[in-house]
């Protein structure tokens, strides 16, 4: 772990960042002019700003355009040979660790510990006579709760990828940090749970109206974000990946606690006026951070500076500036039911194999661009041609290998080339109400063993929670009487379509320990043209996409970067199997 320094000038705080993502990089700080920083609200605030900037999002910035969705059954990246393929082509290893989260989280945790050790309990006497002093002090006093949440959140990100990691909660020097052994996953889960419980009643509950003279800061975490993190961590703790070595009784109690925490989250959300947006699509629009419908569902999100990178990377080949990008699979498209609530494989459904996108769950059209659709609106032809030989097909270099293009989170009106290019603000959702309903359903299902039981103290069954999501999508309720396995299958399918391309899939399938079931066999839609007629043929593992393999159960967790394992002098042990 390299030494880093936090340097203050007379006018601003300059934060030195590491360009190395393959090292633990837990930082030692030297504070030059620390007294100067402590005298100014803004300078202290810049530390918290840096901590927020480390929040995760996935616009393809980590893998040269590919997103983690293309390491799963959600998508195939159209540029074959991209680094994302290391997840399934045998190239993944401790020396090729896919470890950007590792470096980013340790950097942020170090700043959290620095702040909590050395920048709390300040009074800013130089500002006491300013008219906004009291508001600034409210804002400042809240920083410590925000920072404690952020530290817990970054530990959650490390935990879900690596399992147990060193638990460092004070500002250590580099030698001390390097020598820290790994805590167990249970210890990290307990830390996250206890931290969220400790701060939930101290952090500001709602920033609207929290200050008189400071603009509302909706991008900051509030009480509901804290409760949401506690609920999600409990769900992960109960999941098979993290509970596989426990007794049946211990596993059941973990599911019970996860159900209770997610119930608490839903109850708190309702109390503060949160609920499902009326329209699924508005959650991912360019104004989702201020749209009256989306803001009542989004609990906490990562703001991304205005750009057109997401569109450049994912707009169709065949339009100027489009790079094809992360192309949805037929696995995902097939998961969207028909409007009668039946699977497309059900012989009683209204699915038409040669008109495959008619009468389908409305979330499909909000997520995936299909052949014959005008996408984006700036496309220089009337409709996408993803049939073999078409202008946007795999016949064109970097054209879609799956027959589909991505829509979700993209601005279809974005201009990405020429003299009149535009940019868009993007908001990556970290917690939202729909996801909490699904988390609650999963926890209660596994606690009770039934999708329909409602134990004492609970006000809705797992089916009730899932049906809330389905109702918003215009889909019929789940049938009554499904056994545990059948309900689990329907639940996992519902989670697949509802949370597609939101960064959950790669972790959901891993925590369920079901990668061979979902991640190996990738289906595409092969569309061929004969005169004016199109023939739609789903194909599994075609030769024109990289073959996917699952290397074994050790791949449910990421390898620790080998450089840090060696640097620790034996304090860090590598994850088994790597």
Short mmCIF file of N, CA and C in Angstrom, two decimals, residues 317-423:
data_model
loop_
_atom_site.label_atom_id
_atom_site.label_comp_id
_atom_site.label_asym_id
_atom_site.label_seq_id
_atom_site.Cartn_x
_atom_site.Cartn_y
_atom_site.Cartn_z
N UNK A 317 -24.34 0.26 -33.67
CA UNK A 317 -23.46 0.34 -34.84
C UNK A 317 -24.34 0.66 -36.04
N UNK A 318 -23.84 1.48 -36.93
CA UNK A 318 -24.62 1.87 -38.09
C UNK A 318 -25.08 3.31 -38.00
N UNK A 319 -24.92 3.92 -36.82
CA UNK A 319 -25.16 5.35 -36.69
C UNK A 319 -23.84 6.00 -36.30
N UNK A 320 -23.55 7.21 -36.79
CA UNK A 320 -22.28 7.86 -36.49
C UNK A 320 -22.05 7.97 -34.99
N UNK A 321 -20.91 7.48 -34.56
CA UNK A 321 -20.54 7.56 -33.15
C UNK A 321 -20.99 6.39 -32.31
N UNK A 322 -21.89 5.55 -32.81
CA UNK A 322 -22.36 4.41 -32.05
C UNK A 322 -21.34 3.29 -32.04
N UNK A 323 -21.20 2.63 -30.89
CA UNK A 323 -20.21 1.56 -30.76
C UNK A 323 -20.79 0.20 -30.44
N UNK A 324 -22.10 0.07 -30.50
CA UNK A 324 -22.72 -1.24 -30.29
C UNK A 324 -22.90 -1.57 -28.84
N UNK A 325 -21.78 -1.79 -28.17
CA UNK A 325 -21.77 -1.87 -26.73
C UNK A 325 -22.34 -3.13 -26.11
N UNK A 326 -23.01 -2.94 -24.97
CA UNK A 326 -23.53 -4.04 -24.15
C UNK A 326 -24.90 -4.43 -24.68
N UNK A 327 -24.94 -5.52 -25.43
CA UNK A 327 -26.15 -5.90 -26.15
C UNK A 327 -26.93 -6.95 -25.37
N UNK A 328 -28.18 -6.66 -25.02
CA UNK A 328 -28.98 -7.61 -24.24
C UNK A 328 -29.06 -8.98 -24.90
N UNK A 329 -29.09 -10.01 -24.09
CA UNK A 329 -29.16 -11.38 -24.58
C UNK A 329 -30.60 -11.83 -24.78
N UNK A 330 -30.74 -12.92 -25.51
CA UNK A 330 -32.06 -13.55 -25.60
C UNK A 330 -32.45 -14.17 -24.26
N UNK A 331 -31.47 -14.54 -23.44
CA UNK A 331 -31.79 -15.02 -22.08
C UNK A 331 -32.65 -14.01 -21.36
N UNK A 332 -32.23 -12.74 -21.40
CA UNK A 332 -32.98 -11.68 -20.74
C UNK A 332 -34.31 -11.44 -21.44
N UNK A 333 -34.28 -11.30 -22.75
CA UNK A 333 -35.52 -11.00 -23.48
C UNK A 333 -36.55 -12.10 -23.26
N UNK A 334 -36.10 -13.35 -23.26
CA UNK A 334 -37.04 -14.46 -23.04
C UNK A 334 -37.64 -14.45 -21.65
N UNK A 335 -36.98 -13.77 -20.71
CA UNK A 335 -37.49 -13.73 -19.33
C UNK A 335 -38.71 -12.84 -19.19
N UNK A 336 -38.95 -11.94 -20.13
CA UNK A 336 -40.13 -11.08 -20.06
C UNK A 336 -41.35 -11.88 -20.51
N UNK A 337 -42.33 -11.96 -19.63
CA UNK A 337 -43.54 -12.72 -19.92
C UNK A 337 -44.38 -12.02 -20.98
N UNK A 338 -45.39 -12.71 -21.44
CA UNK A 338 -46.42 -12.08 -22.25
C UNK A 338 -47.40 -11.38 -21.30
N UNK A 339 -48.24 -10.56 -21.86
CA UNK A 339 -49.13 -9.74 -21.02
C UNK A 339 -50.17 -10.56 -20.28
N UNK A 340 -50.32 -11.84 -20.64
CA UNK A 340 -51.22 -12.71 -19.89
C UNK A 340 -50.55 -13.32 -18.68
N UNK A 341 -49.28 -12.94 -18.44
CA UNK A 341 -48.58 -13.40 -17.24
C UNK A 341 -47.93 -14.76 -17.38
N UNK A 342 -47.84 -15.28 -18.59
CA UNK A 342 -47.26 -16.59 -18.80
C UNK A 342 -45.89 -16.48 -19.44
N UNK A 343 -45.05 -17.46 -19.20
CA UNK A 343 -43.75 -17.53 -19.84
C UNK A 343 -43.92 -17.75 -21.33
N UNK A 344 -42.97 -17.26 -22.11
CA UNK A 344 -43.07 -17.47 -23.55
C UNK A 344 -42.93 -18.95 -23.90
N UNK A 345 -42.42 -19.76 -22.98
CA UNK A 345 -42.30 -21.21 -23.21
C UNK A 345 -43.59 -21.95 -22.89
N UNK A 346 -44.53 -21.27 -22.27
CA UNK A 346 -45.79 -21.90 -21.90
C UNK A 346 -46.66 -22.04 -23.15
N UNK A 347 -47.07 -23.24 -23.49
CA UNK A 347 -47.88 -23.43 -24.71
C UNK A 347 -49.22 -22.70 -24.67
N UNK A 348 -49.65 -22.29 -23.49
CA UNK A 348 -50.93 -21.58 -23.37
C UNK A 348 -50.78 -20.07 -23.47
N UNK A 349 -49.54 -19.57 -23.60
CA UNK A 349 -49.35 -18.13 -23.67
C UNK A 349 -49.71 -17.61 -25.04
N UNK A 350 -49.78 -16.29 -25.14
CA UNK A 350 -50.12 -15.67 -26.43
C UNK A 350 -48.87 -15.30 -27.21
N UNK A 351 -47.74 -15.86 -26.83
CA UNK A 351 -46.47 -15.57 -27.51
C UNK A 351 -46.49 -16.07 -28.94
N UNK A 352 -46.04 -15.22 -29.86
CA UNK A 352 -45.92 -15.58 -31.27
C UNK A 352 -44.43 -15.59 -31.63
N UNK A 353 -43.84 -16.74 -31.89
CA UNK A 353 -42.40 -16.81 -32.16
C UNK A 353 -41.96 -15.97 -33.35
N UNK A 354 -42.87 -15.69 -34.28
CA UNK A 354 -42.50 -14.89 -35.44
C UNK A 354 -42.99 -13.45 -35.35
N UNK A 355 -43.54 -13.11 -34.23
CA UNK A 355 -43.83 -11.72 -33.88
C UNK A 355 -43.50 -11.58 -32.39
N UNK A 356 -42.22 -11.80 -32.05
CA UNK A 356 -41.86 -12.11 -30.66
C UNK A 356 -41.96 -10.97 -29.68
N UNK A 357 -42.08 -9.72 -30.13
CA UNK A 357 -42.06 -8.61 -29.19
C UNK A 357 -43.44 -8.00 -28.99
N UNK A 358 -44.44 -8.62 -29.58
CA UNK A 358 -45.82 -8.18 -29.39
C UNK A 358 -46.38 -8.80 -28.10
N UNK A 359 -47.23 -8.05 -27.43
CA UNK A 359 -47.94 -8.56 -26.24
C UNK A 359 -46.98 -9.03 -25.16
N UNK A 360 -45.96 -8.23 -24.90
CA UNK A 360 -44.96 -8.60 -23.89
C UNK A 360 -44.99 -7.60 -22.73
N UNK A 361 -44.48 -8.04 -21.60
CA UNK A 361 -44.30 -7.20 -20.42
C UNK A 361 -43.72 -5.85 -20.84
N UNK A 362 -44.34 -4.76 -20.38
CA UNK A 362 -43.95 -3.41 -20.81
C UNK A 362 -42.50 -3.07 -20.45
N UNK A 363 -41.94 -3.76 -19.46
CA UNK A 363 -40.55 -3.47 -19.08
C UNK A 363 -39.57 -3.88 -20.18
N UNK A 364 -39.97 -4.77 -21.07
CA UNK A 364 -39.10 -5.14 -22.18
C UNK A 364 -38.84 -3.94 -23.08
N UNK A 365 -39.90 -3.24 -23.47
CA UNK A 365 -39.75 -2.09 -24.36
C UNK A 365 -39.00 -0.95 -23.69
N UNK A 366 -39.03 -0.90 -22.36
CA UNK A 366 -38.31 0.15 -21.64
C UNK A 366 -36.83 -0.16 -21.49
N UNK A 367 -36.44 -1.39 -21.77
CA UNK A 367 -35.08 -1.85 -21.47
C UNK A 367 -34.29 -2.20 -22.72
N UNK A 368 -34.95 -2.79 -23.71
CA UNK A 368 -34.26 -3.40 -24.85
C UNK A 368 -34.78 -2.81 -26.16
N UNK A 369 -33.86 -2.47 -27.06
CA UNK A 369 -34.22 -2.03 -28.41
C UNK A 369 -34.18 -3.23 -29.34
N UNK A 370 -35.26 -3.42 -30.11
CA UNK A 370 -35.40 -4.61 -30.93
C UNK A 370 -35.45 -4.24 -32.41
N UNK A 371 -35.32 -5.24 -33.25
CA UNK A 371 -35.38 -5.04 -34.69
C UNK A 371 -36.68 -4.35 -35.08
N UNK A 372 -36.57 -3.37 -35.97
CA UNK A 372 -37.73 -2.65 -36.46
C UNK A 372 -38.12 -1.45 -35.64
N UNK A 373 -37.42 -1.23 -34.54
CA UNK A 373 -37.72 -0.10 -33.66
C UNK A 373 -36.85 1.10 -34.03
N UNK A 374 -37.40 2.27 -33.92
CA UNK A 374 -36.65 3.51 -34.12
C UNK A 374 -35.90 3.81 -32.84
N UNK A 375 -34.64 3.40 -32.79
CA UNK A 375 -33.82 3.64 -31.60
C UNK A 375 -32.38 3.84 -32.02
N UNK A 376 -31.76 4.94 -31.49
CA UNK A 376 -32.39 6.07 -30.80
C UNK A 376 -33.15 6.95 -31.79
N UNK A 377 -33.78 8.01 -31.30
CA UNK A 377 -34.54 8.86 -32.21
C UNK A 377 -33.64 9.57 -33.20
N UNK A 378 -32.34 9.64 -32.88
CA UNK A 378 -31.38 10.28 -33.79
C UNK A 378 -30.82 9.29 -34.82
N UNK A 379 -31.31 8.05 -34.82
CA UNK A 379 -30.84 7.05 -35.79
C UNK A 379 -31.08 7.56 -37.21
N UNK A 380 -30.08 7.34 -38.07
CA UNK A 380 -30.17 7.91 -39.42
C UNK A 380 -30.95 7.04 -40.39
N UNK A 381 -31.60 5.99 -39.91
CA UNK A 381 -32.54 5.23 -40.72
C UNK A 381 -33.83 5.09 -39.92
N UNK A 382 -34.90 4.64 -40.58
CA UNK A 382 -36.21 4.64 -39.95
C UNK A 382 -36.34 3.63 -38.82
N UNK A 383 -35.61 2.53 -38.89
CA UNK A 383 -35.76 1.50 -37.88
C UNK A 383 -34.50 0.65 -37.81
N UNK A 384 -34.26 0.08 -36.64
CA UNK A 384 -33.11 -0.81 -36.48
C UNK A 384 -33.22 -2.01 -37.40
N UNK A 385 -32.09 -2.35 -37.99
CA UNK A 385 -32.00 -3.55 -38.85
C UNK A 385 -31.01 -4.50 -38.20
N UNK A 386 -31.50 -5.36 -37.31
CA UNK A 386 -30.60 -6.29 -36.65
C UNK A 386 -30.63 -7.68 -37.30
N UNK A 387 -31.39 -7.82 -38.40
CA UNK A 387 -31.34 -9.07 -39.16
C UNK A 387 -29.99 -9.20 -39.86
N UNK A 388 -29.56 -10.43 -40.05
CA UNK A 388 -28.24 -10.69 -40.63
C UNK A 388 -28.14 -9.99 -41.98
N UNK A 389 -27.14 -9.12 -42.11
CA UNK A 389 -26.97 -8.30 -43.30
C UNK A 389 -27.52 -6.91 -43.16
N UNK A 390 -28.28 -6.66 -42.07
CA UNK A 390 -28.87 -5.35 -41.84
C UNK A 390 -27.84 -4.32 -41.39
N UNK A 391 -28.23 -3.05 -41.44
CA UNK A 391 -27.30 -1.96 -41.17
C UNK A 391 -26.79 -1.95 -39.73
N UNK A 392 -27.51 -2.57 -38.82
CA UNK A 392 -27.12 -2.55 -37.40
C UNK A 392 -26.87 -3.94 -36.85
N UNK A 393 -26.62 -4.90 -37.73
CA UNK A 393 -26.54 -6.31 -37.34
C UNK A 393 -25.11 -6.74 -37.07
N UNK A 394 -24.95 -8.00 -36.72
CA UNK A 394 -23.62 -8.55 -36.50
C UNK A 394 -22.82 -8.64 -37.79
N UNK A 395 -23.47 -8.42 -38.92
CA UNK A 395 -22.74 -8.42 -40.20
C UNK A 395 -21.82 -7.22 -40.31
N UNK A 396 -22.07 -6.20 -39.49
CA UNK A 396 -21.24 -5.00 -39.46
C UNK A 396 -20.28 -5.12 -38.28
N UNK A 397 -19.04 -4.71 -38.46
CA UNK A 397 -18.07 -4.80 -37.39
C UNK A 397 -18.60 -4.13 -36.12
N UNK A 398 -18.58 -4.87 -35.03
CA UNK A 398 -19.05 -4.44 -33.70
C UNK A 398 -20.56 -4.28 -33.63
N UNK A 399 -21.27 -4.78 -34.63
CA UNK A 399 -22.72 -4.78 -34.55
C UNK A 399 -23.20 -5.79 -33.54
N UNK A 400 -24.46 -5.70 -33.16
CA UNK A 400 -24.98 -6.54 -32.09
C UNK A 400 -24.83 -8.03 -32.40
N UNK A 401 -24.21 -8.79 -31.50
CA UNK A 401 -24.14 -10.24 -31.69
C UNK A 401 -25.38 -10.96 -31.20
N UNK A 402 -26.28 -10.23 -30.54
CA UNK A 402 -27.44 -10.87 -29.91
C UNK A 402 -28.75 -10.58 -30.62
N UNK A 403 -28.76 -9.59 -31.50
CA UNK A 403 -29.99 -9.15 -32.14
C UNK A 403 -30.65 -7.99 -31.45
N UNK A 404 -30.03 -7.47 -30.36
CA UNK A 404 -30.64 -6.42 -29.56
C UNK A 404 -29.63 -5.33 -29.20
N UNK A 405 -30.17 -4.17 -28.83
CA UNK A 405 -29.36 -3.08 -28.28
C UNK A 405 -29.98 -2.62 -26.96
N UNK A 406 -29.18 -1.94 -26.18
CA UNK A 406 -29.59 -1.48 -24.86
C UNK A 406 -30.33 -0.14 -24.94
N UNK A 407 -31.39 0.00 -24.14
CA UNK A 407 -32.11 1.26 -24.03
C UNK A 407 -32.07 1.84 -22.61
N UNK A 408 -32.15 0.98 -21.63
CA UNK A 408 -32.30 1.42 -20.24
C UNK A 408 -31.14 2.32 -19.83
N UNK A 409 -31.46 3.43 -19.21
CA UNK A 409 -30.54 4.46 -18.74
C UNK A 409 -30.01 5.36 -19.86
N UNK A 410 -30.24 5.00 -21.12
CA UNK A 410 -29.72 5.81 -22.23
C UNK A 410 -30.72 6.88 -22.63
N UNK A 411 -30.21 8.02 -23.07
CA UNK A 411 -31.03 9.10 -23.59
C UNK A 411 -31.18 8.93 -25.09
N UNK A 412 -32.37 8.53 -25.52
CA UNK A 412 -32.60 8.27 -26.94
C UNK A 412 -32.52 9.50 -27.82
N UNK A 413 -32.51 10.70 -27.23
CA UNK A 413 -32.42 11.92 -28.01
C UNK A 413 -31.01 12.51 -28.01
N UNK A 414 -30.09 11.79 -27.40
CA UNK A 414 -28.71 12.27 -27.33
C UNK A 414 -28.08 12.32 -28.73
N UNK A 415 -27.41 13.42 -29.02
CA UNK A 415 -26.66 13.56 -30.27
C UNK A 415 -25.19 13.32 -29.94
N UNK A 416 -24.62 12.28 -30.54
CA UNK A 416 -23.29 11.85 -30.13
C UNK A 416 -22.22 12.12 -31.18
N UNK A 417 -22.58 12.71 -32.30
CA UNK A 417 -21.57 13.01 -33.32
C UNK A 417 -21.99 14.25 -34.10
N UNK A 418 -21.06 14.78 -34.86
CA UNK A 418 -21.33 15.97 -35.66
C UNK A 418 -21.06 17.24 -34.90
N UNK A 419 -21.61 18.33 -35.39
CA UNK A 419 -21.34 19.65 -34.82
C UNK A 419 -22.30 20.06 -33.72
N UNK A 420 -23.32 19.25 -33.46
CA UNK A 420 -24.33 19.63 -32.48
C UNK A 420 -24.49 18.56 -31.40
N UNK A 421 -23.37 18.01 -30.94
CA UNK A 421 -23.44 16.98 -29.91
C UNK A 421 -24.01 17.54 -28.61
N UNK A 422 -24.63 16.67 -27.86
CA UNK A 422 -25.23 17.07 -26.59
C UNK A 422 -24.69 16.18 -25.47
N UNK A 423 -24.94 16.59 -24.24
CA UNK A 423 -24.57 15.78 -23.08
C UNK A 423 -25.80 15.62 -22.18
#
